[in-house]
Coordinates of C-alpha atoms in Angstrom, one line a residue:
X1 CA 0.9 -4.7 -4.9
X2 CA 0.5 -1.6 -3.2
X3 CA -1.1 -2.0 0.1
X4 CA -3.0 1.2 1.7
X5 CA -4.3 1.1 5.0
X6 CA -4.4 4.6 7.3
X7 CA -4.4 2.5 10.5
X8 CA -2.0 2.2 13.4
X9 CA -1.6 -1.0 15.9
X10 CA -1.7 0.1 19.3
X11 CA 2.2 -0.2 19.3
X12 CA 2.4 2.0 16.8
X13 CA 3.2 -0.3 13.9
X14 CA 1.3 0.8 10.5
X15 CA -0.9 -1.7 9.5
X16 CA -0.2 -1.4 5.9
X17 CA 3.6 -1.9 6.8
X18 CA 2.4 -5.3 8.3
X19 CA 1.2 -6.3 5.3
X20 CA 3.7 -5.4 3.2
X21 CA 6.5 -7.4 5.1
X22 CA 4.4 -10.3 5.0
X23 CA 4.3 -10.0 1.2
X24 CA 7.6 -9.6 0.5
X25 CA 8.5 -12.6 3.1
X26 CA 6.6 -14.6 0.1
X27 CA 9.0 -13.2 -2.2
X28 CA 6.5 -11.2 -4.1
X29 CA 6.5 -7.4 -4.5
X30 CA 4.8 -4.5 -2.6
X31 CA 5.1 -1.1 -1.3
X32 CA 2.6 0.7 1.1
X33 CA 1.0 4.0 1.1
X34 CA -0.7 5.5 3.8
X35 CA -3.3 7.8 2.0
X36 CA -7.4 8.1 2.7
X37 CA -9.5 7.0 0.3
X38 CA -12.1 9.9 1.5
X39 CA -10.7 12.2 -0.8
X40 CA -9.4 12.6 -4.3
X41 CA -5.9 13.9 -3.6
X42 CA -5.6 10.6 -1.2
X43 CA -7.1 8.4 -3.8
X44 CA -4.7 10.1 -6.5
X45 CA -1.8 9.6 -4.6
X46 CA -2.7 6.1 -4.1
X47 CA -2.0 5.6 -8.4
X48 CA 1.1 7.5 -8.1
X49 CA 2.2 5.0 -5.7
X50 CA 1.5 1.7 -7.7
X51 CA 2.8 4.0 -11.2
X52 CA 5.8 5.6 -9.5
X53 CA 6.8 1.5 -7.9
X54 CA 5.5 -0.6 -10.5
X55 CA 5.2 1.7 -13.7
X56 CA 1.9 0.9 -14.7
X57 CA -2.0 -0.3 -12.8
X58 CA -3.0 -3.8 -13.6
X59 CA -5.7 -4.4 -11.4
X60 CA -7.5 -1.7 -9.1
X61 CA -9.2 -3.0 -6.2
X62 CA -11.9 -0.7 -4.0

């Protein structure tokens, strides 16, 4: 899963790192990416995320 999310906590933690940690503390996979959605290079970096981790797209949420 690849988890994006440009946010911040106001410790500093990412949010999408959050996320990710509590993923893989299930034992499944993920990776996050920090990218806005507002734009098409954000949006394209997005797939090269999931394709460059996981090899391929199964599902696409937005």
């Amino acid at each position: 899963m690849v988890v994006n999310d440009i946010g911040v906590s106001e410790n500093g933690t990412k949010f999408a790192d959050m996320v990710v940690e509590e993923i893989r503390a299930m034992g499944k996979r993920a990776v996050p990416n920090y990218g806005s959605v507002g734009s098409m290079e954000g949006g394209a970096a997005i797939i090269k995320t999931c394709v460059g981790y996981f090899g391929k797209i199964d599902v696409l949420v937005t």
